[in-house]
Structures are given as structure tokens and as C-alpha cells.
Amino acid sequence: MYNTSTDIWAAGAFAAVVVDFIVYPFDTLKTRVQSPNYEKVFKDARTGAVQRNVLFRGLYQGVWSVVFSTIPASGAFFTTYEAVKNIMYNSSAQHPTGMATGKPIAPEGSLNSLRLPFTHSLPTPIMHGIASSTGEMVSCLMITPAEVLKQNAQMIQGQKTNKSAMRQVLMRFRRHPWRLWSGYSALVSRNLPTTALQFPLFEYVRSRLITRRRQRKASLSNTHRPPSEQSEQLVERAGLTGIAAACSGTVAATVTTPIDVIKTRMMLSASDSAGSQDRNSRARGSEVMSSERTKTKSTKSLISVGRDIIRYEGIHGLFKGGLIRAGWTAIALGLYLSLYEGGRFYLENRRMKRDRINGKFGKQTDGGEVI
């Protein structure tokens, strides 16, 4: 890999902003379907039919909170993920990158120059799982406030004022900004297993697709030629990456839908609690507000929310919006990682040309990356 951390950050941020605008309406629909008020707000009380004019109204409400958080969050995830993955790969006893020649195969500051002071023998899927989980925990610190604002803005219906949905939500949190991190534990609990399952599966599927493509080309031409041309590398690093990401994303999203439902409920309840505390503090003073805050924190745990969903809605309540989530995850993740790899490939080639390198350095992994 010839990219620096800046390249990784830029490629990840670009991909995330593009994908957010494309798939945001699907995320809004998922949030509304998973909402505890779905039956009351989005269905006709007499007939039970879905009110499409209400359900599909304002699908981009709250989108800017996601866009503004996406740039640092996605950049932080991919920078951390690639750094940890390369550190562990370079320090693996099975893949001693560049140690045999003793010559630098990457510029100073690039990810390939990073390694641990010791070696290890961890399997590749475990290394990918550790790297993705570390990156997810870092990015969740930046994502959680945006998720809380976004999901509460998505639920605002029938505005009676001239204020935008986002401004109305921000007003709810003006006295209690710490509640913007409500649901962090649920978000991490959802994203860690999702990411830990998704990225090792993604890396494996991508490696298999690339291997099969090379074998097929070799059998047709009777000569195995590594994809050295830029067009060939772009197909492998962007095209096949998108296919592998879509497959792994669908599996991971389906398995983790219950924790996603719980996370949505916790984040939607954050603004209700904040608004309730505002009213209580104005009516009865700050002492009562403090007791209400303690009560809310003790009753809105991850387990209690999940238990309430099962009690009142049954097991199927934990899988609300699962089909929508699996569909848009396949589209979003496929496009996301494809754009990310394409952007990283472009920045890598530009850096190589600038440093007057002909592309023949280091070696290639099964995933088609130059390391």
C-alpha cells in the first residue's frame, strides 16, 4: 500500500458523503418503521392502512447532521482500520513484509511503514476483526450525536412552525447536550458485531473473487499475467470490492437487525427525555430535574429496551425494518467501499507518479493491494 493516512481520510470522507445522500431516504424509512409510534403516526386509525403521504414525506430531514459528522467519522474509521490492519499484517510472522530485503518499499509516513516491535501468529480474519472493531469504536464517538439528531429529525411530522426539523430537534437538546450521546452503548453494541462480521467476510469474499477472476483470465489466455495496468487494478480494487461489500453487508445487516431496532428506540427516547426534563425543570426547579435525569438513565438500558420490545411487540418487533436495512446496506456498503477503494487507488497513483515510481515495488496481496 502506497497511501498515507491523509489519502485514507480523504477517500473515506468522499465515499461517505456521496453514499449518505444516495441512501438517506432508505434510512429514514427504516427509522420510521422501527419507531414505537409507527402504528399511530404512519397508519390510518380506522383502516390500519399505511398513510404513504405521511410515511414518505420529508425523507431528507436531518441529512445535514449526518453529512457534517460523516467526514470526521468515516475518515477516523478508515484511518484507524487501515493503520491497525497494516500494523498487524506487517508484524505477522506469516507475512513479514519487507523485512527480508531491508529496503524501504513505501514512503516514510505511509501505512506500510508501520509495524509492532514484535511478531504474532494471529489468523488473517482475526486481524481484520480487530482492526475493524477498533476503527468502529473510534468513529462511534463522532457518529452518535449525529445519529441522535438525525433519527429525531426523521420522526418530526406535521410541522406547525417555520423552524426546520433539525432546528426543532436542536432546541430539545439545548439544555442537555450530553444526551446527544444517548445510545452510544447501543450503537457500539450494534456496530461492533456488525463490523467484526462484515469486514473479515468482505476481505475473504473479495480475495476469492479476485483469485477466481485471475484464474479465469489465465485459462483464457494460457498465460497468467498479474493485473499491472491501471484499468485492471481498478476493476479489482473498485468493482470487485463493491460486489464483495454488498454480499457481506447483507449478511451482517440481517444478523444484527435486533440490536439496530433497540438502538433506534434508545435514540428516539433521548429527545423525549430531554424535553420532559425541560418541562419539569421549568415547573418544579433544578432539583427535580436532577432526579428525573437519574431515573431516565437507570430505566433506559440496552437490556430493558429490548425486553420491553419483546413484551409489547413480540420477537418480530426486534426485526422491524430488517428488509429495508438489509437492502440499503447492500447498496450503501457496496457503493461506499467501491468509491473508497477507487478514491484510494487514484490518490495512490498520483502519489506514485509524483514520487517518480513506475509501480514496481513491494509485492501484491491476494486482495490486489500493493504493500
Coordinates of N, CA and C in Angstrom, one line a residue, residues 138-308:
V138 N -13.8 4.1 17.5 CA -13.4 5.5 17.4 C -14.4 6.3 16.6
S139 N -14.9 5.8 15.6 CA -15.9 6.5 14.7 C -17.2 6.7 15.4
C140 N -17.6 5.8 16.3 CA -18.9 5.9 17.0 C -19.0 7.1 17.9
L141 N -17.8 7.5 18.5 CA -17.8 8.7 19.3 C -18.3 9.9 18.5
M142 N -18.0 9.9 17.2 CA -18.4 11.1 16.4 C -19.7 10.9 15.7
I143 N -20.1 9.6 15.6 CA -21.4 9.3 14.9 C -22.6 9.5 15.8
T144 N -22.5 9.1 17.1 CA -23.6 9.1 18.0 C -24.4 10.4 18.0
P145 N -23.8 11.5 18.3 CA -24.6 12.8 18.3 C -25.4 13.0 17.0
A146 N -24.7 12.7 15.9 CA -25.4 12.9 14.6 C -26.6 11.9 14.4
E147 N -26.4 10.7 14.9 CA -27.4 9.7 14.8 C -28.7 10.1 15.6
V148 N -28.4 10.6 16.8 CA -29.5 11.1 17.7 C -30.3 12.2 17.0
L149 N -29.5 13.2 16.5 CA -30.2 14.3 15.9 C -30.9 13.9 14.6
K150 N -30.3 13.0 13.8 CA -30.9 12.6 12.6 C -32.2 11.8 12.8
Q151 N -32.2 10.8 13.7 CA -33.3 10.0 13.9 C -34.5 10.7 14.5
N152 N -34.2 11.7 15.4 CA -35.3 12.5 16.0 C -35.8 13.5 14.9
A153 N -35.0 14.0 14.0 CA -35.5 14.9 13.0 C -36.3 14.1 12.0
Q154 N -36.0 12.8 11.7 CA -36.7 12.0 10.8 C -38.1 11.7 11.3
M155 N -38.4 11.8 12.6 CA -39.7 11.5 13.1 C -40.6 12.7 13.2
I156 N -40.1 13.9 13.0 CA -41.0 15.1 13.1 C -42.0 15.1 12.0
Q157 N -43.2 15.2 12.3 CA -44.3 15.2 11.3 C -45.2 16.4 11.5
G158 N -45.9 16.9 10.4 CA -46.9 18.0 10.6 C -46.3 19.2 11.3
Q159 N -45.2 19.8 10.7 CA -44.6 21.0 11.4 C -45.6 22.1 11.4
K160 N -45.8 22.7 12.5 CA -46.7 23.9 12.7 C -46.0 25.2 12.8
T161 N -44.7 25.1 12.7 CA -43.9 26.4 12.8 C -43.0 26.5 11.5
N162 N -42.3 27.6 11.4 CA -41.4 27.8 10.3 C -40.0 27.2 10.5
K163 N -39.8 26.7 11.7 CA -38.5 26.1 12.0 C -38.3 24.8 11.3
S164 N -37.1 24.5 10.9 CA -36.8 23.3 10.2 C -36.8 22.2 11.2
A165 N -36.9 20.9 10.7 CA -36.9 19.8 11.6 C -35.7 19.7 12.5
M166 N -34.5 20.0 11.9 CA -33.3 19.9 12.6 C -33.2 21.0 13.7
R167 N -33.7 22.2 13.5 CA -33.7 23.3 14.5 C -34.7 22.9 15.6
Q168 N -35.8 22.3 15.3 CA -36.7 21.8 16.4 C -36.0 20.8 17.3
V169 N -35.3 19.9 16.7 CA -34.6 18.9 17.5 C -33.5 19.5 18.3
L170 N -32.7 20.4 17.7 CA -31.6 21.0 18.5 C -32.2 21.8 19.7
M171 N -33.4 22.4 19.6 CA -33.9 23.1 20.7 C -34.2 22.2 21.9
R172 N -34.5 20.9 21.6 CA -34.8 19.9 22.6 C -33.6 19.6 23.5
F173 N -32.4 19.7 22.8 CA -31.2 19.3 23.5 C -30.3 20.5 24.0
R174 N -30.9 21.7 23.8 CA -30.1 22.9 24.2 C -29.7 22.9 25.6
R175 N -30.5 22.4 26.5 CA -30.2 22.4 27.9 C -29.5 21.1 28.4
H176 N -29.6 20.1 27.6 CA -29.0 18.8 28.0 C -28.2 18.2 26.8
P177 N -27.1 18.9 26.4 CA -26.3 18.4 25.3 C -25.7 17.0 25.4
W178 N -25.5 16.6 26.7 CA -24.9 15.3 26.9 C -25.8 14.2 26.4
R179 N -27.1 14.5 26.3 CA -28.0 13.4 25.8 C -27.8 13.1 24.3
L180 N -27.0 13.9 23.6 CA -26.7 13.6 22.2 C -25.9 12.4 22.1
W181 N -25.3 11.9 23.2 CA -24.5 10.6 23.2 C -25.4 9.5 23.8
S182 N -26.7 9.7 24.0 CA -27.6 8.6 24.4 C -27.6 7.6 23.2
G183 N -27.4 6.4 23.6 CA -27.4 5.3 22.6 C -26.0 5.0 22.1
Y184 N -25.0 5.6 22.7 CA -23.6 5.2 22.3 C -23.4 3.7 22.5
S185 N -23.8 3.2 23.7 CA -23.6 1.8 24.0 C -24.3 0.9 23.1
A186 N -25.5 1.3 22.7 CA -26.3 0.5 21.7 C -25.7 0.6 20.4
L187 N -25.2 1.8 20.0 CA -24.6 1.9 18.7 C -23.3 1.1 18.6
V188 N -22.5 1.1 19.6 CA -21.3 0.3 19.6 C -21.7 -1.2 19.6
S189 N -22.7 -1.5 20.5 CA -23.1 -2.9 20.6 C -23.6 -3.5 19.2
R190 N -24.2 -2.6 18.4 CA -24.7 -3.0 17.1 C -23.6 -3.0 16.1
N191 N -22.8 -2.0 16.1 CA -21.8 -1.8 15.1 C -20.6 -2.8 15.3
L192 N -20.2 -3.1 16.5 CA -19.0 -3.9 16.7 C -19.3 -5.3 16.1
P193 N -20.4 -6.0 16.5 CA -20.6 -7.3 15.9 C -20.8 -7.2 14.4
T194 N -21.5 -6.1 13.9 CA -21.7 -6.0 12.5 C -20.4 -5.8 11.8
T195 N -19.5 -4.9 12.3 CA -18.3 -4.7 11.6 C -17.3 -5.9 11.8
A196 N -17.3 -6.5 12.9 CA -16.4 -7.6 13.2 C -16.8 -8.8 12.3
L197 N -18.1 -8.9 11.9 CA -18.5 -10.0 11.0 C -18.4 -9.5 9.6
Q198 N -18.7 -8.3 9.3 CA -18.7 -7.7 7.9 C -17.4 -7.7 7.3
F199 N -16.4 -7.1 7.9 CA -15.1 -6.8 7.3 C -14.3 -8.1 7.0
P200 N -14.2 -9.0 8.0 CA -13.5 -10.3 7.7 C -14.2 -11.0 6.5
L201 N -15.5 -11.0 6.5 CA -16.2 -11.7 5.4 C -16.0 -10.9 4.1
F202 N -16.0 -9.6 4.2 CA -15.8 -8.8 3.0 C -14.4 -9.1 2.4
E203 N -13.4 -9.1 3.3 CA -12.0 -9.3 2.8 C -11.8 -10.7 2.2
Y204 N -12.5 -11.7 2.8 CA -12.5 -13.1 2.3 C -13.1 -13.2 0.9
V205 N -14.4 -12.6 0.8 CA -15.1 -12.7 -0.5 C -14.4 -11.9 -1.5
R206 N -13.8 -10.8 -1.2 CA -13.1 -10.0 -2.2 C -11.8 -10.8 -2.7
S207 N -11.1 -11.4 -1.8 CA -9.9 -12.2 -2.1 C -10.3 -13.4 -3.1
R208 N -11.4 -14.0 -2.7 CA -11.9 -15.2 -3.6 C -12.3 -14.7 -5.0
L209 N -13.0 -13.6 -5.0 CA -13.4 -13.0 -6.3 C -12.2 -12.7 -7.2
I210 N -11.3 -12.0 -6.6 CA -10.1 -11.6 -7.3 C -9.3 -12.9 -7.8
T211 N -9.2 -13.9 -6.9 CA -8.5 -15.1 -7.3 C -9.2 -15.8 -8.5
R212 N -10.5 -15.9 -8.4 CA -11.2 -16.6 -9.5 C -11.2 -15.8 -10.8
R213 N -11.2 -14.5 -10.7 CA -11.1 -13.7 -11.9 C -9.7 -13.9 -12.6
R214 N -8.7 -13.9 -11.8 CA -7.3 -14.1 -12.3 C -7.2 -15.5 -12.9
Q215 N -7.7 -16.5 -12.3 CA -7.7 -17.8 -12.8 C -8.4 -18.0 -14.1
R216 N -9.6 -17.3 -14.2 CA -10.4 -17.3 -15.4 C -9.6 -16.7 -16.6
K217 N -9.0 -15.5 -16.3 CA -8.3 -14.8 -17.3 C -7.0 -15.6 -17.8
A218 N -6.4 -16.3 -16.8 CA -5.2 -17.1 -17.1 C -5.6 -18.3 -18.0
S219 N -6.8 -18.9 -17.7 CA -7.2 -20.1 -18.5 C -7.6 -19.7 -19.9
L220 N -8.1 -18.4 -20.1 CA -8.4 -18.0 -21.4 C -7.2 -17.6 -22.3
S221 N -6.2 -17.0 -21.6 CA -5.1 -16.5 -22.4 C -3.9 -17.5 -22.3
N222 N -4.0 -18.5 -21.5 CA -2.9 -19.5 -21.3 C -1.7 -18.9 -20.7
T223 N -1.7 -17.7 -20.3 CA -0.6 -17.0 -19.6 C -1.1 -16.2 -18.5
H224 N -0.6 -16.5 -17.3 CA -1.0 -15.7 -16.2 C -0.3 -14.4 -16.1
R225 N -1.0 -13.3 -16.2 CA -0.3 -12.0 -16.1 C -1.0 -11.2 -15.0
P226 N -0.3 -10.9 -14.0 CA -0.9 -10.1 -12.9 C -1.4 -8.7 -13.4
P227 N -2.5 -8.3 -12.8 CA -3.1 -7.0 -13.3 C -2.3 -5.8 -13.0
S228 N -1.3 -5.5 -13.9 CA -0.4 -4.4 -13.7 C -1.0 -3.1 -14.3
E229 N -1.8 -3.2 -15.3 CA -2.4 -2.0 -15.9 C -3.4 -1.3 -14.9
Q230 N -3.5 0.0 -15.0 CA -4.4 0.7 -14.1 C -5.9 0.3 -14.3
S231 N -6.3 0.0 -15.5 CA -7.7 -0.4 -15.7 C -8.0 -1.8 -15.0
E232 N -7.0 -2.7 -15.1 CA -7.2 -4.0 -14.5 C -7.2 -3.8 -12.9
Q233 N -6.3 -3.0 -12.4 CA -6.3 -2.8 -11.0 C -7.6 -2.1 -10.5
L234 N -8.1 -1.2 -11.3 CA -9.3 -0.5 -10.9 C -10.5 -1.4 -10.8
V235 N -10.6 -2.4 -11.8 CA -11.7 -3.4 -11.8 C -11.6 -4.2 -10.5
E236 N -10.4 -4.6 -10.1 CA -10.3 -5.5 -8.9 C -10.5 -4.7 -7.7
R237 N -9.9 -3.5 -7.6 CA -10.0 -2.8 -6.3 C -11.3 -2.0 -6.1
A238 N -12.0 -1.6 -7.2 CA -13.2 -0.9 -7.0 C -14.4 -1.8 -7.4
G239 N -14.4 -2.4 -8.5 CA -15.5 -3.2 -9.0 C -15.8 -4.4 -8.1
L240 N -14.8 -5.3 -7.9 CA -15.0 -6.5 -7.1 C -15.1 -6.1 -5.6
T241 N -14.5 -5.0 -5.2 CA -14.7 -4.6 -3.8 C -16.2 -4.3 -3.6
G242 N -16.9 -3.6 -4.5 CA -18.3 -3.3 -4.4 C -19.2 -4.5 -4.3
I243 N -18.9 -5.6 -5.1 CA -19.7 -6.8 -5.0 C -19.5 -7.5 -3.7
A244 N -18.2 -7.6 -3.3 CA -17.9 -8.3 -2.0 C -18.5 -7.6 -0.8
A245 N -18.5 -6.2 -0.9 CA -19.1 -5.4 0.2 C -20.6 -5.6 0.3
A246 N -21.3 -5.7 -0.9 CA -22.7 -5.8 -0.9 C -23.1 -7.2 -0.3
C247 N -22.4 -8.2 -0.6 CA -22.7 -9.6 -0.1 C -22.5 -9.6 1.4
S248 N -21.3 -9.1 1.9 CA -21.0 -9.2 3.3 C -21.9 -8.3 4.1
G249 N -22.3 -7.1 3.5 CA -23.2 -6.2 4.2 C -24.6 -6.7 4.4
T250 N -25.1 -7.4 3.4 CA -26.4 -8.0 3.6 C -26.5 -9.0 4.7
V251 N -25.5 -9.9 4.8 CA -25.4 -10.9 5.8 C -25.3 -10.3 7.2
A252 N -24.4 -9.3 7.3 CA -24.2 -8.7 8.6 C -25.4 -7.9 9.1
A253 N -26.0 -7.2 8.1 CA -27.2 -6.3 8.5 C -28.4 -7.2 8.9
T254 N -28.6 -8.3 8.3 CA -29.7 -9.2 8.7 C -29.5 -9.8 10.1
V255 N -28.3 -10.2 10.4 CA -28.0 -10.8 11.7 C -28.1 -9.8 12.8
T256 N -27.8 -8.6 12.6 CA -27.7 -7.6 13.6 C -28.9 -6.6 13.7
T257 N -30.0 -6.9 13.0 CA -31.2 -6.1 13.0 C -31.8 -5.9 14.4
P258 N -31.9 -6.9 15.2 CA -32.5 -6.7 16.6 C -31.8 -5.6 17.4
I259 N -30.4 -5.6 17.4 CA -29.7 -4.5 18.1 C -29.9 -3.2 17.4
D260 N -30.1 -3.1 16.1 CA -30.4 -1.9 15.4 C -31.7 -1.3 15.9
V261 N -32.7 -2.2 16.0 CA -34.0 -1.7 16.5 C -33.9 -1.1 17.9
I262 N -33.2 -1.8 18.8 CA -33.0 -1.3 20.1 C -32.3 0.0 20.1
K263 N -31.3 0.1 19.3 CA -30.5 1.4 19.2 C -31.4 2.5 18.8
T264 N -32.3 2.3 17.8 CA -33.2 3.3 17.3 C -34.2 3.8 18.4
R265 N -34.7 2.8 19.1 CA -35.6 3.2 20.2 C -34.9 4.0 21.3
M266 N -33.7 3.7 21.6 CA -33.0 4.4 22.7 C -32.7 5.8 22.2
M267 N -32.3 6.0 20.9 CA -32.0 7.3 20.4 C -33.3 8.2 20.3
L268 N -34.4 7.6 19.9 CA -35.6 8.3 19.8 C -36.2 8.8 21.1
S269 N -35.9 8.0 22.2 CA -36.4 8.3 23.5 C -35.5 9.4 24.1
A270 N -34.3 9.7 23.6 CA -33.4 10.7 24.1 C -34.0 12.1 24.1
S271 N -34.7 12.4 23.0 CA -35.2 13.8 22.9 C -36.5 13.9 23.8
D272 N -37.2 12.7 23.9 CA -38.4 12.8 24.8 C -38.0 13.0 26.2
S273 N -36.9 12.4 26.6 CA -36.4 12.6 28.0 C -35.9 14.0 28.2
A274 N -35.2 14.5 27.2 CA -34.7 15.9 27.3 C -35.8 16.9 27.4
G275 N -36.9 16.7 26.5 CA -38.0 17.6 26.5 C -38.8 17.5 27.8
S276 N -38.9 16.3 28.4 CA -39.6 16.1 29.7 C -38.8 16.8 30.8
Q277 N -37.5 16.7 30.7 CA -36.7 17.4 31.8 C -36.8 18.9 31.7
D278 N -36.9 19.4 30.4 CA -37.0 20.9 30.3 C -38.3 21.3 31.0
R279 N -39.4 20.6 30.7 CA -40.7 21.0 31.3 C -40.7 20.9 32.8
N280 N -40.1 19.8 33.3 CA -40.0 19.6 34.8 C -39.1 20.6 35.4
S281 N -38.0 21.0 34.8 CA -37.1 22.0 35.4 C -37.8 23.3 35.5
R282 N -38.6 23.7 34.5 CA -39.2 25.0 34.5 C -40.4 25.0 35.5
A283 N -41.0 23.9 35.7 CA -42.2 23.8 36.6 C -41.8 23.6 38.0
R284 N -40.8 22.8 38.3 CA -40.5 22.4 39.7 C -39.1 22.6 40.1
G285 N -38.2 23.2 39.3 CA -36.9 23.5 39.7 C -35.9 22.5 39.3
S286 N -34.6 22.9 39.5 CA -33.5 22.0 39.1 C -33.3 20.8 39.9
E287 N -33.8 20.7 41.2 CA -33.6 19.5 42.0 C -34.5 18.4 41.4
V288 N -35.7 18.7 41.0 CA -36.5 17.6 40.4 C -35.9 17.2 39.1
M289 N -35.4 18.1 38.3 CA -34.7 17.8 37.0 C -33.6 16.8 37.2
S290 N -32.8 17.0 38.3 CA -31.7 16.0 38.6 C -32.3 14.6 38.9
S291 N -33.3 14.5 39.7 CA -33.9 13.2 40.0 C -34.5 12.6 38.8
E292 N -35.1 13.3 37.9 CA -35.7 12.8 36.7 C -34.6 12.3 35.8
R293 N -33.4 13.0 35.7 CA -32.3 12.6 34.9 C -31.8 11.2 35.4
T294 N -31.7 11.1 36.7 CA -31.2 9.8 37.3 C -32.1 8.7 37.0
K295 N -33.4 8.9 37.1 CA -34.4 7.9 36.8 C -34.4 7.5 35.4
T296 N -34.3 8.4 34.4 CA -34.2 8.1 33.0 C -33.0 7.2 32.7
K297 N -31.8 7.6 33.2 CA -30.6 6.9 33.0 C -30.7 5.4 33.4
S298 N -31.4 5.2 34.6 CA -31.5 3.9 35.2 C -32.5 3.0 34.5
T299 N -33.5 3.6 33.8 CA -34.5 2.8 33.1 C -34.3 2.5 31.7
K300 N -33.4 3.3 31.0 CA -33.3 3.2 29.6 C -32.0 2.5 29.2
S301 N -31.8 1.3 29.8 CA -30.6 0.5 29.4 C -30.9 -0.3 28.2
L302 N -29.9 -0.9 27.6 CA -30.0 -1.7 26.4 C -30.9 -2.9 26.6
I303 N -30.7 -3.6 27.8 CA -31.5 -4.8 28.0 C -32.9 -4.5 28.3
S304 N -33.2 -3.4 29.0 CA -34.6 -3.1 29.4 C -35.4 -2.7 28.1
V305 N -34.7 -1.9 27.2 CA -35.4 -1.6 26.0 C -35.8 -2.8 25.2
G306 N -34.8 -3.7 25.0 CA -35.0 -4.9 24.3 C -36.1 -5.8 24.9
R307 N -36.1 -5.8 26.3 CA -37.2 -6.6 27.0 C -38.6 -6.0 26.8
D308 N -38.6 -4.7 26.7 CA -39.9 -4.0 26.5 C -40.4 -4.3 25.1

